JSON list of C-alpha atoms in Angstrom, two decimals:
[
{"chain": "A", "resi": 70, "resn": "GLY", "atom": "CA", "xyz": [-0.38, -0.10, 0.13]},
{"chain": "A", "resi": 71, "resn": "GLU", "atom": "CA", "xyz": [2.40, 2.48, 0.63]},
{"chain": "A", "resi": 72, "resn": "ALA", "atom": "CA", "xyz": [4.57, 2.05, -2.45]},
{"chain": "A", "resi": 73, "resn": "ALA", "atom": "CA", "xyz": [1.67, 1.64, -4.79]},
{"chain": "A", "resi": 74, "resn": "CYS", "atom": "CA", "xyz": [0.09, 5.51, -5.00]},
{"chain": "A", "resi": 75, "resn": "VAL", "atom": "CA", "xyz": [-1.22, 8.62, -3.49]},
{"chain": "A", "resi": 76, "resn": "SER", "atom": "CA", "xyz": [-3.84, 9.25, -6.26]},
{"chain": "A", "resi": 77, "resn": "VAL", "atom": "CA", "xyz": [-7.12, 7.52, -4.71]},
{"chain": "A", "resi": 78, "resn": "HIS", "atom": "CA", "xyz": [-6.40, 9.48, -1.77]},
{"chain": "A", "resi": 79, "resn": "GLY", "atom": "CA", "xyz": [-4.63, 13.04, -3.05]},
{"chain": "A", "resi": 80, "resn": "ALA", "atom": "CA", "xyz": [-2.02, 14.91, -2.50]},
{"chain": "A", "resi": 81, "resn": "ASN", "atom": "CA", "xyz": [-2.61, 14.79, 1.71]},
{"chain": "A", "resi": 82, "resn": "ARG", "atom": "CA", "xyz": [-3.46, 10.82, 2.75]},
{"chain": "A", "resi": 83, "resn": "LEU", "atom": "CA", "xyz": [-3.02, 10.51, 5.75]},
{"chain": "A", "resi": 84, "resn": "GLY", "atom": "CA", "xyz": [-0.84, 8.30, 7.28]},
{"chain": "A", "resi": 85, "resn": "THR", "atom": "CA", "xyz": [-1.36, 4.42, 7.90]},
{"chain": "A", "resi": 86, "resn": "ASN", "atom": "CA", "xyz": [-4.05, 4.75, 5.65]},
{"chain": "A", "resi": 87, "resn": "SER", "atom": "CA", "xyz": [-2.31, 2.70, 2.46]},
{"chain": "A", "resi": 88, "resn": "LEU", "atom": "CA", "xyz": [-5.44, 0.06, 2.86]},
{"chain": "A", "resi": 89, "resn": "LEU", "atom": "CA", "xyz": [-7.13, 1.60, -0.26]},
{"chain": "A", "resi": 90, "resn": "ASP", "atom": "CA", "xyz": [-4.24, 1.67, -1.88]},
{"chain": "A", "resi": 91, "resn": "LEU", "atom": "CA", "xyz": [-3.64, -2.32, -1.49]},
{"chain": "A", "resi": 92, "resn": "VAL", "atom": "CA", "xyz": [-7.05, -2.41, -2.35]},
{"chain": "A", "resi": 93, "resn": "VAL", "atom": "CA", "xyz": [-7.01, -1.01, -5.71]},
{"chain": "A", "resi": 94, "resn": "PHE", "atom": "CA", "xyz": [-4.02, -1.55, -6.56]},
{"chain": "A", "resi": 95, "resn": "GLY", "atom": "CA", "xyz": [-2.87, -4.61, -5.57]},
{"chain": "A", "resi": 96, "resn": "ARG", "atom": "CA", "xyz": [-6.43, -6.13, -7.26]},
{"chain": "A", "resi": 97, "resn": "ALA", "atom": "CA", "xyz": [-5.42, -4.19, -10.49]},
{"chain": "A", "resi": 98, "resn": "ALA", "atom": "CA", "xyz": [-2.06, -5.58, -10.62]},
{"chain": "A", "resi": 99, "resn": "ALA", "atom": "CA", "xyz": [-3.36, -9.09, -9.66]},
{"chain": "A", "resi": 100, "resn": "ILE", "atom": "CA", "xyz": [-5.43, -8.81, -13.16]},
{"chain": "A", "resi": 101, "resn": "ARG", "atom": "CA", "xyz": [-3.28, -7.39, -15.23]},
{"chain": "A", "resi": 102, "resn": "ALA", "atom": "CA", "xyz": [-1.11, -9.69, -14.19]},
{"chain": "A", "resi": 103, "resn": "SER", "atom": "CA", "xyz": [-3.37, -13.20, -15.15]},
{"chain": "A", "resi": 104, "resn": "GLU", "atom": "CA", "xyz": [-3.54, -11.16, -18.35]},
{"chain": "A", "resi": 105, "resn": "THR", "atom": "CA", "xyz": [-0.61, -11.78, -19.44]},
{"chain": "A", "resi": 106, "resn": "ILE", "atom": "CA", "xyz": [1.58, -14.24, -18.30]},
{"chain": "A", "resi": 107, "resn": "GLN", "atom": "CA", "xyz": [0.59, -17.41, -19.30]},
{"chain": "A", "resi": 108, "resn": "PRO", "atom": "CA", "xyz": [0.80, -20.58, -16.77]},
{"chain": "A", "resi": 109, "resn": "GLY", "atom": "CA", "xyz": [3.79, -23.26, -17.23]},
{"chain": "A", "resi": 110, "resn": "THR", "atom": "CA", "xyz": [6.23, -20.58, -19.93]},
{"chain": "A", "resi": 111, "resn": "SER", "atom": "CA", "xyz": [10.00, -19.80, -18.18]},
{"chain": "A", "resi": 112, "resn": "HIS", "atom": "CA", "xyz": [11.04, -16.34, -17.45]},
{"chain": "A", "resi": 113, "resn": "LYS", "atom": "CA", "xyz": [13.37, -14.16, -19.66]},
{"chain": "A", "resi": 114, "resn": "PRO", "atom": "CA", "xyz": [16.28, -15.12, -19.12]},
{"chain": "A", "resi": 115, "resn": "LEU", "atom": "CA", "xyz": [18.19, -12.50, -17.55]},
{"chain": "A", "resi": 116, "resn": "ALA", "atom": "CA", "xyz": [21.99, -10.85, -18.82]},
{"chain": "A", "resi": 117, "resn": "SER", "atom": "CA", "xyz": [25.24, -12.56, -17.48]},
{"chain": "A", "resi": 118, "resn": "ASP", "atom": "CA", "xyz": [26.18, -8.91, -15.42]},
{"chain": "A", "resi": 119, "resn": "ALA", "atom": "CA", "xyz": [22.90, -8.50, -14.45]},
{"chain": "A", "resi": 120, "resn": "LEU", "atom": "CA", "xyz": [24.17, -8.65, -11.24]},
{"chain": "A", "resi": 121, "resn": "ASP", "atom": "CA", "xyz": [27.87, -7.49, -11.24]},
{"chain": "A", "resi": 122, "resn": "LYS", "atom": "CA", "xyz": [27.19, -3.23, -9.68]},
{"chain": "A", "resi": 123, "resn": "THR", "atom": "CA", "xyz": [24.97, -4.79, -7.43]},
{"chain": "A", "resi": 124, "resn": "LEU", "atom": "CA", "xyz": [27.72, -7.27, -5.97]},
{"chain": "A", "resi": 125, "resn": "GLY", "atom": "CA", "xyz": [30.40, -5.17, -6.95]},
{"chain": "A", "resi": 126, "resn": "GLU", "atom": "CA", "xyz": [29.09, -2.12, -4.35]},
{"chain": "A", "resi": 127, "resn": "PHE", "atom": "CA", "xyz": [27.51, -4.72, -1.98]},
{"chain": "A", "resi": 128, "resn": "ASP", "atom": "CA", "xyz": [31.28, -6.38, -1.02]},
{"chain": "A", "resi": 129, "resn": "GLN", "atom": "CA", "xyz": [33.09, -2.81, -1.83]},
{"chain": "A", "resi": 130, "resn": "LEU", "atom": "CA", "xyz": [30.69, -1.94, 1.25]},
{"chain": "A", "resi": 131, "resn": "ARG", "atom": "CA", "xyz": [31.41, -5.13, 3.31]},
{"chain": "A", "resi": 132, "resn": "HIS", "atom": "CA", "xyz": [34.91, -4.49, 3.16]},
{"chain": "A", "resi": 133, "resn": "SER", "atom": "CA", "xyz": [35.20, -0.71, 3.80]},
{"chain": "A", "resi": 134, "resn": "GLY", "atom": "CA", "xyz": [37.62, 0.02, 6.53]},
{"chain": "A", "resi": 135, "resn": "GLY", "atom": "CA", "xyz": [37.11, 3.83, 6.88]},
{"chain": "A", "resi": 136, "resn": "ASP", "atom": "CA", "xyz": [36.34, 5.63, 10.74]},
{"chain": "A", "resi": 137, "resn": "ARG", "atom": "CA", "xyz": [33.38, 6.04, 11.08]},
{"chain": "A", "resi": 138, "resn": "SER", "atom": "CA", "xyz": [30.89, 3.78, 12.56]},
{"chain": "A", "resi": 139, "resn": "VAL", "atom": "CA", "xyz": [26.68, 3.33, 10.31]},
{"chain": "A", "resi": 140, "resn": "GLY", "atom": "CA", "xyz": [25.19, 4.58, 13.57]},
{"chain": "A", "resi": 141, "resn": "SER", "atom": "CA", "xyz": [27.61, 7.86, 14.29]},
{"chain": "A", "resi": 142, "resn": "LEU", "atom": "CA", "xyz": [26.46, 9.11, 9.91]},
{"chain": "A", "resi": 143, "resn": "ARG", "atom": "CA", "xyz": [22.93, 8.04, 10.11]},
{"chain": "A", "resi": 144, "resn": "VAL", "atom": "CA", "xyz": [22.67, 10.58, 13.70]},
{"chain": "A", "resi": 145, "resn": "ASP", "atom": "CA", "xyz": [24.20, 12.77, 10.89]},
{"chain": "A", "resi": 146, "resn": "MET", "atom": "CA", "xyz": [21.84, 11.98, 8.55]},
{"chain": "A", "resi": 147, "resn": "GLN", "atom": "CA", "xyz": [18.93, 12.39, 10.69]},
{"chain": "A", "resi": 148, "resn": "LYS", "atom": "CA", "xyz": [19.94, 16.04, 11.95]},
{"chain": "A", "resi": 149, "resn": "VAL", "atom": "CA", "xyz": [20.63, 17.27, 8.49]},
{"chain": "A", "resi": 150, "resn": "MET", "atom": "CA", "xyz": [17.00, 16.32, 7.37]},
{"chain": "A", "resi": 151, "resn": "GLN", "atom": "CA", "xyz": [15.06, 17.12, 10.53]},
{"chain": "A", "resi": 152, "resn": "LYS", "atom": "CA", "xyz": [16.36, 21.01, 10.80]},
{"chain": "A", "resi": 153, "resn": "HIS", "atom": "CA", "xyz": [16.94, 21.32, 6.49]},
{"chain": "A", "resi": 154, "resn": "CYS", "atom": "CA", "xyz": [14.53, 18.87, 5.80]},
{"chain": "A", "resi": 155, "resn": "GLY", "atom": "CA", "xyz": [10.68, 19.67, 8.11]},
{"chain": "A", "resi": 156, "resn": "VAL", "atom": "CA", "xyz": [7.42, 19.97, 8.35]},
{"chain": "A", "resi": 157, "resn": "PHE", "atom": "CA", "xyz": [7.39, 23.94, 6.59]},
{"chain": "A", "resi": 158, "resn": "ARG", "atom": "CA", "xyz": [10.82, 24.41, 4.84]},
{"chain": "A", "resi": 159, "resn": "ASN", "atom": "CA", "xyz": [11.86, 26.89, 2.49]},
{"chain": "A", "resi": 160, "resn": "ASP", "atom": "CA", "xyz": [14.42, 28.10, -0.39]},
{"chain": "A", "resi": 161, "resn": "SER", "atom": "CA", "xyz": [17.24, 29.20, 2.16]},
{"chain": "A", "resi": 162, "resn": "ILE", "atom": "CA", "xyz": [16.59, 26.32, 4.23]},
{"chain": "A", "resi": 163, "resn": "LEU", "atom": "CA", "xyz": [16.33, 24.11, 1.58]},
{"chain": "A", "resi": 164, "resn": "LYS", "atom": "CA", "xyz": [19.64, 25.00, 0.15]},
{"chain": "A", "resi": 165, "resn": "GLU", "atom": "CA", "xyz": [21.05, 24.68, 3.63]},
{"chain": "A", "resi": 166, "resn": "GLY", "atom": "CA", "xyz": [20.10, 21.18, 4.44]},
{"chain": "A", "resi": 167, "resn": "ILE", "atom": "CA", "xyz": [22.00, 19.59, 0.39]},
{"chain": "A", "resi": 168, "resn": "LYS", "atom": "CA", "xyz": [25.12, 21.59, 1.52]},
{"chain": "A", "resi": 169, "resn": "GLU", "atom": "CA", "xyz": [25.15, 19.99, 4.46]},
{"chain": "A", "resi": 170, "resn": "LEU", "atom": "CA", "xyz": [24.03, 16.53, 3.25]},
{"chain": "A", "resi": 171, "resn": "SER", "atom": "CA", "xyz": [27.37, 16.89, 1.01]},
{"chain": "A", "resi": 172, "resn": "LYS", "atom": "CA", "xyz": [29.23, 16.90, 3.76]},
{"chain": "A", "resi": 173, "resn": "VAL", "atom": "CA", "xyz": [27.12, 13.91, 5.52]},
{"chain": "A", "resi": 174, "resn": "GLN", "atom": "CA", "xyz": [27.89, 12.19, 2.48]},
{"chain": "A", "resi": 175, "resn": "LYS", "atom": "CA", "xyz": [31.68, 12.87, 1.93]},
{"chain": "A", "resi": 176, "resn": "GLU", "atom": "CA", "xyz": [31.70, 11.32, 5.30]},
{"chain": "A", "resi": 177, "resn": "VAL", "atom": "CA", "xyz": [29.67, 8.26, 4.00]},
{"chain": "A", "resi": 178, "resn": "GLU", "atom": "CA", "xyz": [32.74, 7.36, 2.36]},
{"chain": "A", "resi": 179, "resn": "ASP", "atom": "CA", "xyz": [35.39, 6.75, 4.94]},
{"chain": "A", "resi": 180, "resn": "ILE", "atom": "CA", "xyz": [32.51, 4.27, 6.54]},
{"chain": "A", "resi": 181, "resn": "GLY", "atom": "CA", "xyz": [33.83, 0.76, 8.47]},
{"chain": "A", "resi": 182, "resn": "ILE", "atom": "CA", "xyz": [32.30, -2.12, 8.04]},
{"chain": "A", "resi": 183, "resn": "LYS", "atom": "CA", "xyz": [33.78, -4.18, 10.95]},
{"chain": "A", "resi": 184, "resn": "ASP", "atom": "CA", "xyz": [32.11, -7.28, 10.83]},
{"chain": "A", "resi": 185, "resn": "LYS", "atom": "CA", "xyz": [32.53, -9.19, 7.15]},
{"chain": "A", "resi": 186, "resn": "SER", "atom": "CA", "xyz": [30.99, -12.34, 7.40]},
{"chain": "A", "resi": 187, "resn": "LEU", "atom": "CA", "xyz": [27.59, -13.57, 4.78]},
{"chain": "A", "resi": 188, "resn": "ILE", "atom": "CA", "xyz": [25.55, -14.91, 8.65]},
{"chain": "A", "resi": 189, "resn": "TRP", "atom": "CA", "xyz": [23.29, -12.26, 10.79]},
{"chain": "A", "resi": 190, "resn": "ASN", "atom": "CA", "xyz": [25.86, -9.76, 10.25]},
{"chain": "A", "resi": 191, "resn": "THR", "atom": "CA", "xyz": [23.79, -5.98, 11.38]},
{"chain": "A", "resi": 192, "resn": "ASP", "atom": "CA", "xyz": [26.51, -3.73, 11.06]},
{"chain": "A", "resi": 193, "resn": "LEU", "atom": "CA", "xyz": [26.38, -4.58, 7.22]},
{"chain": "A", "resi": 194, "resn": "LEU", "atom": "CA", "xyz": [22.65, -4.42, 6.90]},
{"chain": "A", "resi": 195, "resn": "GLU", "atom": "CA", "xyz": [22.39, -0.99, 8.67]},
{"chain": "A", "resi": 196, "resn": "GLY", "atom": "CA", "xyz": [25.52, 0.43, 6.33]},
{"chain": "A", "resi": 197, "resn": "TRP", "atom": "CA", "xyz": [23.43, -1.11, 3.34]},
{"chain": "A", "resi": 198, "resn": "GLU", "atom": "CA", "xyz": [20.00, 0.64, 4.78]},
{"chain": "A", "resi": 199, "resn": "LEU", "atom": "CA", "xyz": [22.69, 4.02, 5.06]},
{"chain": "A", "resi": 200, "resn": "LYS", "atom": "CA", "xyz": [22.78, 3.60, 1.83]},
{"chain": "A", "resi": 201, "resn": "ASN", "atom": "CA", "xyz": [19.94, 3.56, 0.14]},
{"chain": "A", "resi": 202, "resn": "LEU", "atom": "CA", "xyz": [18.53, 6.27, 3.01]},
{"chain": "A", "resi": 203, "resn": "MET", "atom": "CA", "xyz": [20.91, 8.67, 1.50]},
{"chain": "A", "resi": 204, "resn": "GLY", "atom": "CA", "xyz": [19.37, 8.74, -2.10]},
{"chain": "A", "resi": 205, "resn": "GLN", "atom": "CA", "xyz": [15.70, 9.15, -0.44]},
{"chain": "A", "resi": 206, "resn": "CYS", "atom": "CA", "xyz": [17.20, 12.62, 1.13]},
{"chain": "A", "resi": 207, "resn": "TRP", "atom": "CA", "xyz": [18.95, 13.70, -1.66]},
{"chain": "A", "resi": 208, "resn": "VAL", "atom": "CA", "xyz": [16.01, 13.23, -4.07]},
{"chain": "A", "resi": 209, "resn": "THR", "atom": "CA", "xyz": [13.52, 15.09, -0.76]},
{"chain": "A", "resi": 210, "resn": "LEU", "atom": "CA", "xyz": [15.48, 17.82, -0.87]},
{"chain": "A", "resi": 211, "resn": "GLU", "atom": "CA", "xyz": [15.85, 18.15, -4.38]},
{"chain": "A", "resi": 212, "resn": "SER", "atom": "CA", "xyz": [12.61, 17.49, -4.99]},
{"chain": "A", "resi": 213, "resn": "ALA", "atom": "CA", "xyz": [11.30, 20.19, -1.90]},
{"chain": "A", "resi": 214, "resn": "LEU", "atom": "CA", "xyz": [13.35, 22.53, -3.79]},
{"chain": "A", "resi": 215, "resn": "ASN", "atom": "CA", "xyz": [12.13, 22.53, -6.90]},
{"chain": "A", "resi": 216, "resn": "ARG", "atom": "CA", "xyz": [8.78, 22.37, -6.30]},
{"chain": "A", "resi": 217, "resn": "GLN", "atom": "CA", "xyz": [7.86, 25.86, -5.48]},
{"chain": "A", "resi": 218, "resn": "GLU", "atom": "CA", "xyz": [3.87, 25.65, -3.71]},
{"chain": "A", "resi": 219, "resn": "SER", "atom": "CA", "xyz": [2.62, 24.19, 0.05]},
{"chain": "A", "resi": 220, "resn": "ARG", "atom": "CA", "xyz": [0.65, 21.05, -0.96]},
{"chain": "A", "resi": 221, "resn": "GLY", "atom": "CA", "xyz": [-0.98, 18.70, 1.13]},
{"chain": "A", "resi": 222, "resn": "GLY", "atom": "CA", "xyz": [1.64, 17.75, 3.64]},
{"chain": "A", "resi": 223, "resn": "HIS", "atom": "CA", "xyz": [4.96, 19.91, 1.19]},
{"chain": "A", "resi": 224, "resn": "ALA", "atom": "CA", "xyz": [4.50, 22.93, 3.09]},
{"chain": "A", "resi": 225, "resn": "ARG", "atom": "CA", "xyz": [7.18, 26.42, 1.79]},
{"chain": "A", "resi": 226, "resn": "ASP", "atom": "CA", "xyz": [6.68, 28.63, 3.99]},
{"chain": "A", "resi": 227, "resn": "ASP", "atom": "CA", "xyz": [8.42, 31.23, 0.90]},
{"chain": "A", "resi": 228, "resn": "PHE", "atom": "CA", "xyz": [5.47, 30.06, -1.12]},
{"chain": "A", "resi": 229, "resn": "PRO", "atom": "CA", "xyz": [2.23, 29.29, 0.42]},
{"chain": "A", "resi": 230, "resn": "GLU", "atom": "CA", "xyz": [-0.39, 28.69, -1.87]},
{"chain": "A", "resi": 231, "resn": "ARG", "atom": "CA", "xyz": [-0.90, 25.47, -3.89]},
{"chain": "A", "resi": 232, "resn": "ASP", "atom": "CA", "xyz": [-0.50, 26.96, -7.76]},
{"chain": "A", "resi": 233, "resn": "ASP", "atom": "CA", "xyz": [-2.16, 24.77, -10.02]},
{"chain": "A", "resi": 234, "resn": "LYS", "atom": "CA", "xyz": [-1.00, 26.47, -13.09]},
{"chain": "A", "resi": 235, "resn": "LYS", "atom": "CA", "xyz": [2.92, 25.39, -12.93]},
{"chain": "A", "resi": 236, "resn": "TRP", "atom": "CA", "xyz": [2.69, 21.94, -9.97]},
{"chain": "A", "resi": 237, "resn": "LEU", "atom": "CA", "xyz": [-0.14, 20.46, -11.47]},
{"chain": "A", "resi": 238, "resn": "HIS", "atom": "CA", "xyz": [2.14, 17.25, -12.22]},
{"chain": "A", "resi": 239, "resn": "HIS", "atom": "CA", "xyz": [3.15, 14.81, -10.55]},
{"chain": "A", "resi": 240, "resn": "THR", "atom": "CA", "xyz": [7.40, 14.51, -9.77]},
{"chain": "A", "resi": 241, "resn": "LEU", "atom": "CA", "xyz": [9.82, 12.17, -11.14]},
{"chain": "A", "resi": 242, "resn": "ALA", "atom": "CA", "xyz": [12.93, 12.17, -9.76]},
{"chain": "A", "resi": 243, "resn": "ARG", "atom": "CA", "xyz": [15.85, 10.42, -10.98]},
{"chain": "A", "resi": 244, "resn": "LEU", "atom": "CA", "xyz": [19.10, 10.34, -8.70]},
{"chain": "A", "resi": 245, "resn": "ASP", "atom": "CA", "xyz": [22.80, 8.80, -10.46]},
{"chain": "A", "resi": 246, "resn": "HIS", "atom": "CA", "xyz": [25.93, 6.91, -9.42]},
{"chain": "A", "resi": 247, "resn": "LYS", "atom": "CA", "xyz": [27.32, 10.37, -8.59]},
{"chain": "A", "resi": 248, "resn": "ASN", "atom": "CA", "xyz": [24.08, 11.29, -6.52]},
{"chain": "A", "resi": 249, "resn": "LYS", "atom": "CA", "xyz": [23.44, 14.34, -8.41]},
{"chain": "A", "resi": 250, "resn": "VAL", "atom": "CA", "xyz": [19.24, 14.66, -8.79]},
{"chain": "A", "resi": 251, "resn": "SER", "atom": "CA", "xyz": [17.45, 14.84, -12.66]},
{"chain": "A", "resi": 252, "resn": "ILE", "atom": "CA", "xyz": [13.78, 16.51, -12.36]},
{"chain": "A", "resi": 253, "resn": "ASP", "atom": "CA", "xyz": [10.68, 15.04, -14.64]},
{"chain": "A", "resi": 254, "resn": "GLU", "atom": "CA", "xyz": [6.81, 15.53, -14.63]},
{"chain": "A", "resi": 255, "resn": "ARG", "atom": "CA", "xyz": [3.57, 13.24, -15.78]},
{"chain": "A", "resi": 256, "resn": "PRO", "atom": "CA", "xyz": [0.43, 15.44, -16.04]},
{"chain": "A", "resi": 257, "resn": "VAL", "atom": "CA", "xyz": [-1.99, 14.16, -13.27]},
{"chain": "A", "resi": 258, "resn": "VAL", "atom": "CA", "xyz": [-5.14, 11.93, -14.49]},
{"chain": "A", "resi": 259, "resn": "LEU", "atom": "CA", "xyz": [-8.41, 14.38, -13.63]},
{"chain": "A", "resi": 260, "resn": "THR", "atom": "CA", "xyz": [-10.68, 11.98, -14.92]},
{"chain": "A", "resi": 261, "resn": "PRO", "atom": "CA", "xyz": [-11.59, 8.90, -13.55]},
{"chain": "A", "resi": 262, "resn": "LEU", "atom": "CA", "xyz": [-11.24, 5.73, -15.81]},
{"chain": "A", "resi": 263, "resn": "THR", "atom": "CA", "xyz": [-14.50, 3.82, -15.33]},
{"chain": "A", "resi": 264, "resn": "ASP", "atom": "CA", "xyz": [-18.36, 6.07, -15.78]},
{"chain": "A", "resi": 265, "resn": "ASP", "atom": "CA", "xyz": [-18.91, 4.63, -12.39]},
{"chain": "A", "resi": 266, "resn": "VAL", "atom": "CA", "xyz": [-18.08, 7.63, -10.50]},
{"chain": "A", "resi": 267, "resn": "GLU", "atom": "CA", "xyz": [-17.76, 11.13, -11.88]},
{"chain": "A", "resi": 268, "resn": "ALA", "atom": "CA", "xyz": [-14.85, 13.41, -11.95]},
{"chain": "A", "resi": 269, "resn": "VAL", "atom": "CA", "xyz": [-14.16, 15.33, -8.56]},
{"chain": "A", "resi": 270, "resn": "PRO", "atom": "CA", "xyz": [-13.41, 19.15, -9.17]},
{"chain": "A", "resi": 271, "resn": "LEU", "atom": "CA", "xyz": [-9.82, 20.78, -7.67]},
{"chain": "A", "resi": 272, "resn": "ALA", "atom": "CA", "xyz": [-11.23, 22.83, -4.68]},
{"chain": "A", "resi": 273, "resn": "LYS", "atom": "CA", "xyz": [-8.46, 23.62, -2.20]},
{"chain": "A", "resi": 274, "resn": "ARG", "atom": "CA", "xyz": [-7.81, 22.24, 0.71]},
{"chain": "A", "resi": 275, "resn": "VAL", "atom": "CA", "xyz": [-9.39, 23.45, 3.67]},
{"chain": "A", "resi": 276, "resn": "TYR", "atom": "CA", "xyz": [-10.01, 22.47, 7.91]}
]
């Protein structure tokens, strides 16, 4: 449910309300799978080097011998995000957050994994999680800086109003291997796919 899509709830879906996403998109995925997958057919063969890059990164992390522990780096990352990418944001806070996260990123290069084993290695697991969380931090900061409006759970003090003329679209963010974020967009579908329900007109959300 959390990984599906927020469109069935709108931009400010409340936490723990992912059941509708689970039901709607789970059913849609099952129907599509039944249409495209034939019983008894085999999977398409993977390229021989399909896992080389991921395994290489995993092995590099496992054998890293820097001076910084995973726990201390995670705390540094958390402090940056809590201070610079909280509920209410503005241009200067977000830009400062990007600078501070760059410092943490450099420290991540000095990470050290003491346990080199492959059995129940929580140090390695947390290191891999930190690597993934850092990627999410970059995408979150850059996306928040890019969207100059307030909508749903995204609130900018310097752009307090929702701007449908400029920002009524989904943001697609991509992160490259150098932690550079590129941002694209796709339109929001405002009309239902069936005639069972009517389209909900755009309106400002007020409480």
